[in-house]
CSV table of C-alpha atoms and ligand atoms in Angstrom, one decimal:
chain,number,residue,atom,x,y,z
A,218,UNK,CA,0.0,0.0,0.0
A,219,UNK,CA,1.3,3.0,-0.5
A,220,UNK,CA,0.9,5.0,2.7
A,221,UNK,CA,3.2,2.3,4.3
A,222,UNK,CA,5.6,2.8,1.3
A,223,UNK,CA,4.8,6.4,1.9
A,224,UNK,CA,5.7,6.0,5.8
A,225,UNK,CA,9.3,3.8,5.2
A,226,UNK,CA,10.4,6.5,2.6
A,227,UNK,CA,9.4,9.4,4.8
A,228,UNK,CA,11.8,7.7,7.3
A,229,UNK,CA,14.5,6.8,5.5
A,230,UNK,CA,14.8,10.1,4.2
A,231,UNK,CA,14.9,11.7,8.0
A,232,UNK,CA,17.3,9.1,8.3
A,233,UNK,CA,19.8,11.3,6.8
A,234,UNK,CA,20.8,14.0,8.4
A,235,UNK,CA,21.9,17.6,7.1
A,236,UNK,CA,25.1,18.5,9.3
A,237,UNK,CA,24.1,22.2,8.7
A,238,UNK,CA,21.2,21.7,10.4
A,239,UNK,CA,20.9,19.0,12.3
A,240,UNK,CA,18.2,17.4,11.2
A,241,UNK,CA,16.6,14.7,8.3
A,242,UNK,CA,16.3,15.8,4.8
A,243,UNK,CA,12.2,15.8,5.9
A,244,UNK,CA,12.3,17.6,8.6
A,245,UNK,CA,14.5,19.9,7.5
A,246,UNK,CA,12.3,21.0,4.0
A,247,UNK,CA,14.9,19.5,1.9
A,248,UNK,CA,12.4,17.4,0.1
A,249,UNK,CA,9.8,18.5,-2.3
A,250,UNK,CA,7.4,17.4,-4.9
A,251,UNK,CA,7.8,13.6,-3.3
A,252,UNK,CA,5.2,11.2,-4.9
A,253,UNK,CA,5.3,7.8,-4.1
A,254,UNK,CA,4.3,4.9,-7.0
A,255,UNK,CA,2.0,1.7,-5.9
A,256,UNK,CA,5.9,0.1,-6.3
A,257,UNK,CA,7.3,2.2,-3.4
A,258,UNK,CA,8.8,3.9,-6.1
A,259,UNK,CA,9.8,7.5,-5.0
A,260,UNK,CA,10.0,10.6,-7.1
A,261,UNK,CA,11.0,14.0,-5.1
A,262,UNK,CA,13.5,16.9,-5.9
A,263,UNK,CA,16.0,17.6,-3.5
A,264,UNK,CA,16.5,21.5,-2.3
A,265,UNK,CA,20.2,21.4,-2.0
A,266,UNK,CA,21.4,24.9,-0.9
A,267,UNK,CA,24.9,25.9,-2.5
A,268,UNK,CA,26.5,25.4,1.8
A,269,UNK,CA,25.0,22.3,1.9
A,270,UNK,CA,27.4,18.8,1.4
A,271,UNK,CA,27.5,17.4,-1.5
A,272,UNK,CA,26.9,13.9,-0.7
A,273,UNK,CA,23.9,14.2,0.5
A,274,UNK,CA,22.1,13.5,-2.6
A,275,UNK,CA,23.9,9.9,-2.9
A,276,UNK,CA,23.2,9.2,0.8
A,277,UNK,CA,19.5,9.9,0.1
A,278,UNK,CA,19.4,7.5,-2.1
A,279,UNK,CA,21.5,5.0,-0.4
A,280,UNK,CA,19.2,5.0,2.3
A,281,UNK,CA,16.0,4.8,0.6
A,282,UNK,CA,17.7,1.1,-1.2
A,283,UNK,CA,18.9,0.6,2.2
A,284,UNK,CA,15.2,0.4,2.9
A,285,UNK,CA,14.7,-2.2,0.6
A,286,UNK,CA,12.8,0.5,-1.7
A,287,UNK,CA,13.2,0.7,-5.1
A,288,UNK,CA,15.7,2.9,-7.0
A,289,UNK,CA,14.4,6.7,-6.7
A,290,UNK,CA,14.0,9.5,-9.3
A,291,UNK,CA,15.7,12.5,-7.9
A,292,UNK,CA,15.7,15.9,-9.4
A,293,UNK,CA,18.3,18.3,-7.5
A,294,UNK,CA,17.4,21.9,-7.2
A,295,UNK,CA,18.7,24.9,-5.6
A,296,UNK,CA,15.9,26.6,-3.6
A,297,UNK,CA,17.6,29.7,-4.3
A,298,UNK,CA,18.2,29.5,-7.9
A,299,UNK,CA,15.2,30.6,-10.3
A,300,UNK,CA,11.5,29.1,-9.0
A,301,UNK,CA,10.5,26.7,-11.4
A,302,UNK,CA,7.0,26.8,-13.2
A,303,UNK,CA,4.8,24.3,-13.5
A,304,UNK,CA,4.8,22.3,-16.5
A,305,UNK,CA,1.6,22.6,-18.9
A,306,UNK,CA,1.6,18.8,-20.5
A,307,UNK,CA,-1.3,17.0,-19.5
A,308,UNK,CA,-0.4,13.7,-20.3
A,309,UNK,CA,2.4,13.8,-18.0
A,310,UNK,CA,-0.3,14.8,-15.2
A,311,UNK,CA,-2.4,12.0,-16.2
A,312,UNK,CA,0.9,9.4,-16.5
A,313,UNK,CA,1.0,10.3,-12.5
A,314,UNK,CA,4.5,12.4,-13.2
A,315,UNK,CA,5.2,15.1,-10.8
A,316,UNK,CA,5.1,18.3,-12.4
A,317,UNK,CA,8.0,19.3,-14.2
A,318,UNK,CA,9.6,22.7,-14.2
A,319,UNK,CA,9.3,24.1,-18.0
A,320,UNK,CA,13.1,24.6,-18.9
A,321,UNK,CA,14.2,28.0,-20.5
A,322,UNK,CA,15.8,28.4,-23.5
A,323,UNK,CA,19.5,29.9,-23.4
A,324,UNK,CA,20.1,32.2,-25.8
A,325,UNK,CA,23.4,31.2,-27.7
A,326,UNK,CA,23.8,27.8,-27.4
A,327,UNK,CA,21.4,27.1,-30.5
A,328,UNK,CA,19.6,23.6,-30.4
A,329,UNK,CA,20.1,21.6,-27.7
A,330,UNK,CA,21.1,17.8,-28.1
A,331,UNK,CA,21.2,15.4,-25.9
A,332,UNK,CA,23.2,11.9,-26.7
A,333,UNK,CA,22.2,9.3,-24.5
A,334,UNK,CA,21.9,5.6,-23.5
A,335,UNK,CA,20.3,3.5,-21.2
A,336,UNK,CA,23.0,0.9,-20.7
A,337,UNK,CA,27.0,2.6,-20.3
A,338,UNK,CA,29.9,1.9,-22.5
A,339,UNK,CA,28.0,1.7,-25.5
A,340,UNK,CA,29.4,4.7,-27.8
A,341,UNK,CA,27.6,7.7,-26.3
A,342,UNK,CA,31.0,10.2,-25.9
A,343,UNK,CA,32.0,8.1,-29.0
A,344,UNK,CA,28.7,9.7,-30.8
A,345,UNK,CA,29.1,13.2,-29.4
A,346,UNK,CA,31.9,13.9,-30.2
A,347,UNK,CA,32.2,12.9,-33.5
A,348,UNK,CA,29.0,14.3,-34.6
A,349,UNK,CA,30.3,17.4,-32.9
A,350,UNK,CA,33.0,17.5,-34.8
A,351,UNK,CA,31.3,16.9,-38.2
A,352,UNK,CA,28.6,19.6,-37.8
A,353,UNK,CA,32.2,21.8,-37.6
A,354,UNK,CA,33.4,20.8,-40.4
A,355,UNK,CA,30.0,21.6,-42.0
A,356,UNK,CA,30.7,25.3,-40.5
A,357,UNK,CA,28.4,25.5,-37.5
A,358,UNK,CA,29.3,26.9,-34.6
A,359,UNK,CA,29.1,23.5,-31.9
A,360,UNK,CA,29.8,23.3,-28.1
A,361,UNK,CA,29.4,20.2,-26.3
A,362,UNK,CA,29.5,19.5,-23.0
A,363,UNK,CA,29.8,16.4,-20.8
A,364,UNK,CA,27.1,15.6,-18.2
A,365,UNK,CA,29.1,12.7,-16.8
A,366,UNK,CA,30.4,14.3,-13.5
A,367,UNK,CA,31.5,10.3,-12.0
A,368,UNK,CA,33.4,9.5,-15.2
A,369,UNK,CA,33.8,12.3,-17.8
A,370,UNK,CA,35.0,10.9,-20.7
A,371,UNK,CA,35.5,14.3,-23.1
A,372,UNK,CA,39.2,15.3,-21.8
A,373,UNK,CA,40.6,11.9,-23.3
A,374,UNK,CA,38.4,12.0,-26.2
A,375,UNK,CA,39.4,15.5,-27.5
A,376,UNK,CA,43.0,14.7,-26.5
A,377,UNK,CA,42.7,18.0,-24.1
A,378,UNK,CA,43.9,18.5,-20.6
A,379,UNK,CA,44.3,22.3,-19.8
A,380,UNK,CA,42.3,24.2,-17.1
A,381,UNK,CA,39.6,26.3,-18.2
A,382,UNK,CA,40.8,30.1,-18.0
A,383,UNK,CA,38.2,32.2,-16.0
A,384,UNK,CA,37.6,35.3,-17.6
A,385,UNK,CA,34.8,38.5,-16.3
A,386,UNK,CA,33.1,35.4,-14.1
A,387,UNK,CA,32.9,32.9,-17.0
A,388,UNK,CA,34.7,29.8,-18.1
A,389,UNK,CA,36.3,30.2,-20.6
A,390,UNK,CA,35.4,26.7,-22.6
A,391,UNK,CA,38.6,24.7,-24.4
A,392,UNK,CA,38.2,23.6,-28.1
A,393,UNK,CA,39.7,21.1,-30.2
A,394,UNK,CA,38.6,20.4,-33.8
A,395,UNK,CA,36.8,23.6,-34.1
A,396,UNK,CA,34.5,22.4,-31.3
A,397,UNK,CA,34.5,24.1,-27.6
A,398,UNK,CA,34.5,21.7,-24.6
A,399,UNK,CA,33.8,21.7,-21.3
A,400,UNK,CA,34.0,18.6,-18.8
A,401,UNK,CA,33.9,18.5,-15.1
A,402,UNK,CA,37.3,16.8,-15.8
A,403,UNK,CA,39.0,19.9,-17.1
A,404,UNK,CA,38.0,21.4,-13.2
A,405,UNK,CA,39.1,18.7,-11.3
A,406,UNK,CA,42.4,16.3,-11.2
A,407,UNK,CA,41.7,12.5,-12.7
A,408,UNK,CA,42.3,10.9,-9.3
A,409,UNK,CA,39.9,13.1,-7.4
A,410,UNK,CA,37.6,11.3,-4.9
A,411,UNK,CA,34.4,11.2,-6.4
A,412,UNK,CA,33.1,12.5,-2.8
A,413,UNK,CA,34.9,15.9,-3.8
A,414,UNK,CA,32.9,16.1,-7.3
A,415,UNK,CA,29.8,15.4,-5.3
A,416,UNK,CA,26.4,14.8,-6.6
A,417,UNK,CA,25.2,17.7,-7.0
A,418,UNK,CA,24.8,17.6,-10.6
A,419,UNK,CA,22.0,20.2,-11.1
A,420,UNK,CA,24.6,22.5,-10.1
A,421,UNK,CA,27.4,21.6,-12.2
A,422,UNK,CA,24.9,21.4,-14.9
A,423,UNK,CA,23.6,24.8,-14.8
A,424,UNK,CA,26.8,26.3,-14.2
A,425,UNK,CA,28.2,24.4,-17.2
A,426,UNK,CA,25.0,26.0,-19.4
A,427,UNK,CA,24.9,29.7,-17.9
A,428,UNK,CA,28.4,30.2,-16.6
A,429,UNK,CA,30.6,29.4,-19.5
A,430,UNK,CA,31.4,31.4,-22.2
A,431,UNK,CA,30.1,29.7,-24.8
A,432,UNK,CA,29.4,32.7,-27.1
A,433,UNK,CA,27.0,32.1,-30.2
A,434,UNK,CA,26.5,28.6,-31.2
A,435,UNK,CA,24.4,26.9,-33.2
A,436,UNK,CA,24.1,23.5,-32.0
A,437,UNK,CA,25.3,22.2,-28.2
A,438,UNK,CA,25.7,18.6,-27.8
A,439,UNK,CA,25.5,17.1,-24.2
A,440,UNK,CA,27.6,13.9,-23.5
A,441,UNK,CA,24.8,12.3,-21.1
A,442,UNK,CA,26.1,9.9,-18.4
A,443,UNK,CA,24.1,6.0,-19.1
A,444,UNK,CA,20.6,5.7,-17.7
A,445,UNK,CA,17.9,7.9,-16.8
A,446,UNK,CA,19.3,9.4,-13.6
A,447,UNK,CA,19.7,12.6,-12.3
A,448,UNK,CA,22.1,14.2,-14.9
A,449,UNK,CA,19.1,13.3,-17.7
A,450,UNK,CA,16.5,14.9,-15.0
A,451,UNK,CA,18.5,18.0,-14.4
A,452,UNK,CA,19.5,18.7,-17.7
A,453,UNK,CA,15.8,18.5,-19.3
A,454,UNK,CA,14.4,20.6,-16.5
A,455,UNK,CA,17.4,23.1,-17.1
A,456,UNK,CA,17.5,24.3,-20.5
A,457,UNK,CA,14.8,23.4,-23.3
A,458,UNK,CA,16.5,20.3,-24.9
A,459,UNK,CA,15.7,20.8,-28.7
A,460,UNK,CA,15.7,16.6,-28.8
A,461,UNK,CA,17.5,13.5,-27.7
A,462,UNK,CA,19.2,10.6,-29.2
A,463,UNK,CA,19.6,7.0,-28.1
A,464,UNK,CA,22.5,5.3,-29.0
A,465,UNK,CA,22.2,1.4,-28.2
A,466,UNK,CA,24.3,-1.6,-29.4
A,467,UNK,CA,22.4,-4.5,-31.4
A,468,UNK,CA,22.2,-6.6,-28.6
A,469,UNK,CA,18.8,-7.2,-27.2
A,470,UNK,CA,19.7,-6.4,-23.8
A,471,UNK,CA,20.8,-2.7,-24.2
A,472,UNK,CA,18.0,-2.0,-25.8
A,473,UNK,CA,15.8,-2.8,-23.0
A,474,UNK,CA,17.7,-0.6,-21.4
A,475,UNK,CA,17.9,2.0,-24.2
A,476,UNK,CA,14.1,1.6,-24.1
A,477,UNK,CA,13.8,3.1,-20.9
A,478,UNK,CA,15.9,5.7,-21.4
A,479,UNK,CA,14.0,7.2,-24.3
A,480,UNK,CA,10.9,6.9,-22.3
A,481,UNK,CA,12.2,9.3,-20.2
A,482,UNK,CA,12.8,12.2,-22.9
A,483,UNK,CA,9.0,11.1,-23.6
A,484,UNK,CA,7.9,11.7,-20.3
A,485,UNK,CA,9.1,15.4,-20.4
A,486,UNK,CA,8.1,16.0,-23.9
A,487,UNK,CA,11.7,16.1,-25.0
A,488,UNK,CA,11.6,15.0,-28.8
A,489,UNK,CA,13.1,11.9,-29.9
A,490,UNK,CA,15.5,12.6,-32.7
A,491,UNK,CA,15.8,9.0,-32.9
A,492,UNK,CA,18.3,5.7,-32.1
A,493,UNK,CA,21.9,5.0,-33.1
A,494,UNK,CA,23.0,1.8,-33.4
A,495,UNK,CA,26.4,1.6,-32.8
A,496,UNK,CA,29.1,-1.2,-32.8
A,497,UNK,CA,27.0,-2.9,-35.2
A,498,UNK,CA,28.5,-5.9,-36.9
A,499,UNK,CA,32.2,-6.1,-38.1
A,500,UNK,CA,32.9,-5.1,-41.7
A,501,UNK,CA,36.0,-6.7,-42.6
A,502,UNK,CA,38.6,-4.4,-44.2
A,503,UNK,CA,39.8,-7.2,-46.3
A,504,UNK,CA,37.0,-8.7,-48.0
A,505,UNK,CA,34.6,-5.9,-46.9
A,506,UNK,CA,32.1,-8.9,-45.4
A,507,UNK,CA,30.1,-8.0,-43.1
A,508,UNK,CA,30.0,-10.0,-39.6
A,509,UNK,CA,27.6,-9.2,-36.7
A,510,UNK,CA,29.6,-10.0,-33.3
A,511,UNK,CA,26.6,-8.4,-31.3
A,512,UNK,CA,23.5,-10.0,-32.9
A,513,UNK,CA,21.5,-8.0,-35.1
A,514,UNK,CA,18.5,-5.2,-35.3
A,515,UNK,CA,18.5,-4.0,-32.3
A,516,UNK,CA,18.4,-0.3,-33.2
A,517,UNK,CA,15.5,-1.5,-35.4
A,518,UNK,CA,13.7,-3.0,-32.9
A,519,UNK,CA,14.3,0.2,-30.4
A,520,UNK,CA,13.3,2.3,-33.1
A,521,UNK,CA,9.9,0.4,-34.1
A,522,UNK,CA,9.3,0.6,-30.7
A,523,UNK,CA,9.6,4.0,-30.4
A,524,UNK,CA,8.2,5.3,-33.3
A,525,UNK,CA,11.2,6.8,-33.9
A,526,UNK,CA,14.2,7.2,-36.9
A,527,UNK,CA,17.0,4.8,-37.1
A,528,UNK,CA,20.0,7.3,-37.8
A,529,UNK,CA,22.5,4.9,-38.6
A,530,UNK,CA,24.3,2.0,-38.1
A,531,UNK,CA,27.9,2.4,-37.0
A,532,UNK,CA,30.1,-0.5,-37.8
A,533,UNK,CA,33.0,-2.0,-35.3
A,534,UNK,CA,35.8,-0.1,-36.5
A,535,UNK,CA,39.4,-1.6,-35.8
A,536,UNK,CA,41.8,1.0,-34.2
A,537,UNK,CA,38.5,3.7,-33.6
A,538,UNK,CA,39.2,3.3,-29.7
A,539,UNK,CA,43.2,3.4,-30.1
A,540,UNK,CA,42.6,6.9,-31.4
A,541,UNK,CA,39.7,8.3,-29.3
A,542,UNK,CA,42.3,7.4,-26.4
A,543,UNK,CA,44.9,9.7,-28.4
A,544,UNK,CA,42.0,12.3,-28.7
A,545,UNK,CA,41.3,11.9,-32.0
A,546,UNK,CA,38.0,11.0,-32.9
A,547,UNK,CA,37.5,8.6,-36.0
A,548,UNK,CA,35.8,11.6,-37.9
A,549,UNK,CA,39.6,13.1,-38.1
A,550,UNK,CA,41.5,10.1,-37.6
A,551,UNK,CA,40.3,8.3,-40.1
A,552,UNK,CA,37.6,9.9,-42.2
A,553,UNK,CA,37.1,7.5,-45.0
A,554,UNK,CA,36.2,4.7,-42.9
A,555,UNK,CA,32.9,3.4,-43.1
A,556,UNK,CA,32.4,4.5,-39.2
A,557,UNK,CA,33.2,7.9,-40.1
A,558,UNK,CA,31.2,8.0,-42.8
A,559,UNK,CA,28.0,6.7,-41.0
A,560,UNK,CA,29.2,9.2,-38.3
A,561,UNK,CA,29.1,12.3,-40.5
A,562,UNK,CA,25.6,11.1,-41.8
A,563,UNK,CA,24.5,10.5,-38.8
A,564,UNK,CA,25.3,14.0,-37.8
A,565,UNK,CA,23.5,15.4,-40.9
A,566,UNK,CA,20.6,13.6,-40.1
A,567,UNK,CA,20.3,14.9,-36.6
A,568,UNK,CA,20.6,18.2,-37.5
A,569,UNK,CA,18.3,18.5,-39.9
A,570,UNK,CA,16.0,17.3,-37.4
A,571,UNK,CA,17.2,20.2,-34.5
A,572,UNK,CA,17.2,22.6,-37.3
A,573,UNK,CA,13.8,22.1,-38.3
A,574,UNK,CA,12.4,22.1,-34.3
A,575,UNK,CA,10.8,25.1,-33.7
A,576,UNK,CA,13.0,28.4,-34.5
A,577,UNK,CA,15.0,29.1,-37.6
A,578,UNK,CA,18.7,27.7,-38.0
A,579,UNK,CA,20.9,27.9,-40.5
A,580,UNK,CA,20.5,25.5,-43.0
A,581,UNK,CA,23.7,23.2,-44.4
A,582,UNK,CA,24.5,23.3,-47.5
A,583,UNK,CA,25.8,20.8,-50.1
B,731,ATP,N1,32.0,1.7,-33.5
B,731,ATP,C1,33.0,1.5,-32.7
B,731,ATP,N2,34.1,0.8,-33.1
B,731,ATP,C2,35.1,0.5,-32.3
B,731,ATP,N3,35.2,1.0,-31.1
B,731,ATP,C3,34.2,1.7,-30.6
B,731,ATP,C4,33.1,2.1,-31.4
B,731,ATP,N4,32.3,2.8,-30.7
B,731,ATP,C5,32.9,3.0,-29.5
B,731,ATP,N5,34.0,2.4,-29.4
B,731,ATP,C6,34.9,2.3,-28.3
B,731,ATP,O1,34.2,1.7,-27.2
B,731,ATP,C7,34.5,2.3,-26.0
B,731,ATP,C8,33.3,2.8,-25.3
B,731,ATP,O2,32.8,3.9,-26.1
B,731,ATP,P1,32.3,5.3,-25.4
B,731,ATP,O3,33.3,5.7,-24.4
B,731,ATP,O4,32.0,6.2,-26.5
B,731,ATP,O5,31.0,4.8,-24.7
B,731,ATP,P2,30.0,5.6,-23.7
B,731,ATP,O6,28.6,5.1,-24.0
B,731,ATP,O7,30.3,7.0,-23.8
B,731,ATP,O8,30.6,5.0,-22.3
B,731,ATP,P3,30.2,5.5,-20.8
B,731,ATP,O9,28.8,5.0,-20.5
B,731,ATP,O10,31.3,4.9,-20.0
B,731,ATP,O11,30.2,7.0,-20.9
B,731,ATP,C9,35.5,3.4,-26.3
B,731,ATP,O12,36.8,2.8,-26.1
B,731,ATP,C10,35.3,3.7,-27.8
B,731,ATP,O13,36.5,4.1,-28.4
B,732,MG,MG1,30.7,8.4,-22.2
């Protein structure tokens, strides 16, 4: 019943306590917007004040599992940033979702992409950044940024390693083939314990959208972290995220899990741009056969499912992760492979999807 659920979550969240105050997250008005599903299933935002620990989001929802509950959504907001509105959908009202706050637009960083996955390791930072860095070469003007706070993969992609300069109050983002960066691990050293990049990802989020100088772009690609956790929360309820694409592998099992994640874009109204499938078969270099080392159709499947486009199948490509270690993407590398290729239509594809969303873009030519 859901009362009792209601009662054991209600608990374990006093359980944890707020060293600046004293008391649990309950008691002390951390919590809000808390609905509870007929699972036990808890959805709530956390008000995490810029003083308070950064852990306590991951304690929160150590002690709900504790509990024996199952795995919360948590949106993190500060109650002293911008009030969020409510959100107009109805059919996320009537699919018993909380109400979401409706994300602004940010002037300047053009249409907003978001790659994503449900399952990790699957090519998402692979994906970004080569699309990134084709849309360059086609002569827009592309950011991206990495939402992975645990395990930022951008720094090693692009081959970069400075520290950000901070200029008039903004970081200054890094670039590499005609594409600025910025990752949480350009801020902090590689070996840092994660309890010093904390959880609070709304934060690092927002800051990475409004406090970095990002000047006019035209197109901003976000390297999403796997699954539909907080990062995916907090991005969509910061910034209007022009669409979203799935990148899955052809195994059944991912997709499951890439299935999920798309229904999460869906929930917030967040179009689907559609589902890459990537690492799909093995085209051999030598007699240009193709073998399928991960099963087959998957992206198919995901995107039947979905109602939504398959963008492209991106082959195994030998030596493609020996030069994303070096930082250079296969795009640049290695642009007459048949991965590159896919990659750069891929990137076409999408954008004349976040092109045609709402406002006028420029328009690619050739
Ligand atoms: N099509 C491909 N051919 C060969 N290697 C690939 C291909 N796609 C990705 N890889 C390699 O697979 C590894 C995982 O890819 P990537 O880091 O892009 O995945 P991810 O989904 O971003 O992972 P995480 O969830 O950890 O962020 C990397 O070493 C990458 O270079
Ligand atoms: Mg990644």
């Amino acid at each position: 019943m859901t009362t009792s659920h209601q009662s054991t979550i209600e608990a374990a969240l006093d359980s944890v306590l707020n060293p600046r105050t004293g008391t649990g997250m309950m008691a002390s008005g951390m919590i809000a917007d808390l609905d509870v599903a007929a699972d036990g299933a808890a959805t709530f935002t956390v008000l995490l004040r810029r003083e308070d620990p950064a852990t306590l989001v991951r304690q929160v929802r150590q002690a709900l599992t504790a509990a024996g509950l199952p795995q919360p959504k948590i949106a993190v907001r500060d109650p002293e940033g911008p009030a969020p509105t409510t959100h107009a959908a109805p059919q996320s009202a009537s699919a018993g979702v909380p109400a979401a706050p409706v994300p602004s637009e940010i002037p300047g960083l053009g249409r907003v992409i978001a790659i994503s996955s449900g399952k990790g390791g699957v090519g998402k930072s692979t994906v970004a950044i080569n699309v990134a860095v084709a849309l360059a070469e086609r002569g827009l003007r592309v950011g991206i940024m990495d939402a992975d706070i645990y395990g930022p993969n951008l720094p090693r992609m692009a081959g970069v390693y400075e520290k950000p300069a901070v200029r008039d109050g903004l970081i200054q983002p890094l670039e590499a083939w005609g594409v600025k960066l910025m990752s949480i691990g350009f801020l902090v050293d590689r070996d840092a314990p994660a309890i010093w990049r904390g959880p609070i990802i709304m934060k690092v989020i927002n800051q990475f959208l409004r406090d970095v100088a990002w000047g006019e772009l035209d197109c901003f690609i976000v390297d999403m972290p796997p699954g539909t956790g907080d990062a995916q929360l907090s991005l969509v309820q910061s910034v209007l995220v022009s669409g979203a694409v799935i990148v899955t592998t052809p195994q059944e099992m991912s997709v499951g899990d890439a299935l999920r994640g798309a229904k999460m874009f869906e929930r917030v109204n967040v179009p689907m741009f559609g589902i890459v499938e990537n690492m799909s078969g093995f085209l051999d270099p030598v007699t240009g056969m193709r073998h399928d080392l991960f099963g087959t159709g998957g992206g198919e499947r995901l995107a039947e499912e979905l109602d939504a486009e398959l963008l492209g199948q991106v082959p195994l490509q030998g030596g493609m992760a020996d030069a994303a270690d070096r930082g250079r993407p296969i795009v640049i590398e290695a642009p007459t492979t048949a991965a590159a290729v896919m990659l750069r239509e891929i990137a076409d594809r999408i954008w004349a999807k976040a092109s045609t969303v709402r406002q006028r873009m420029p328009v690619l030519e050739g």
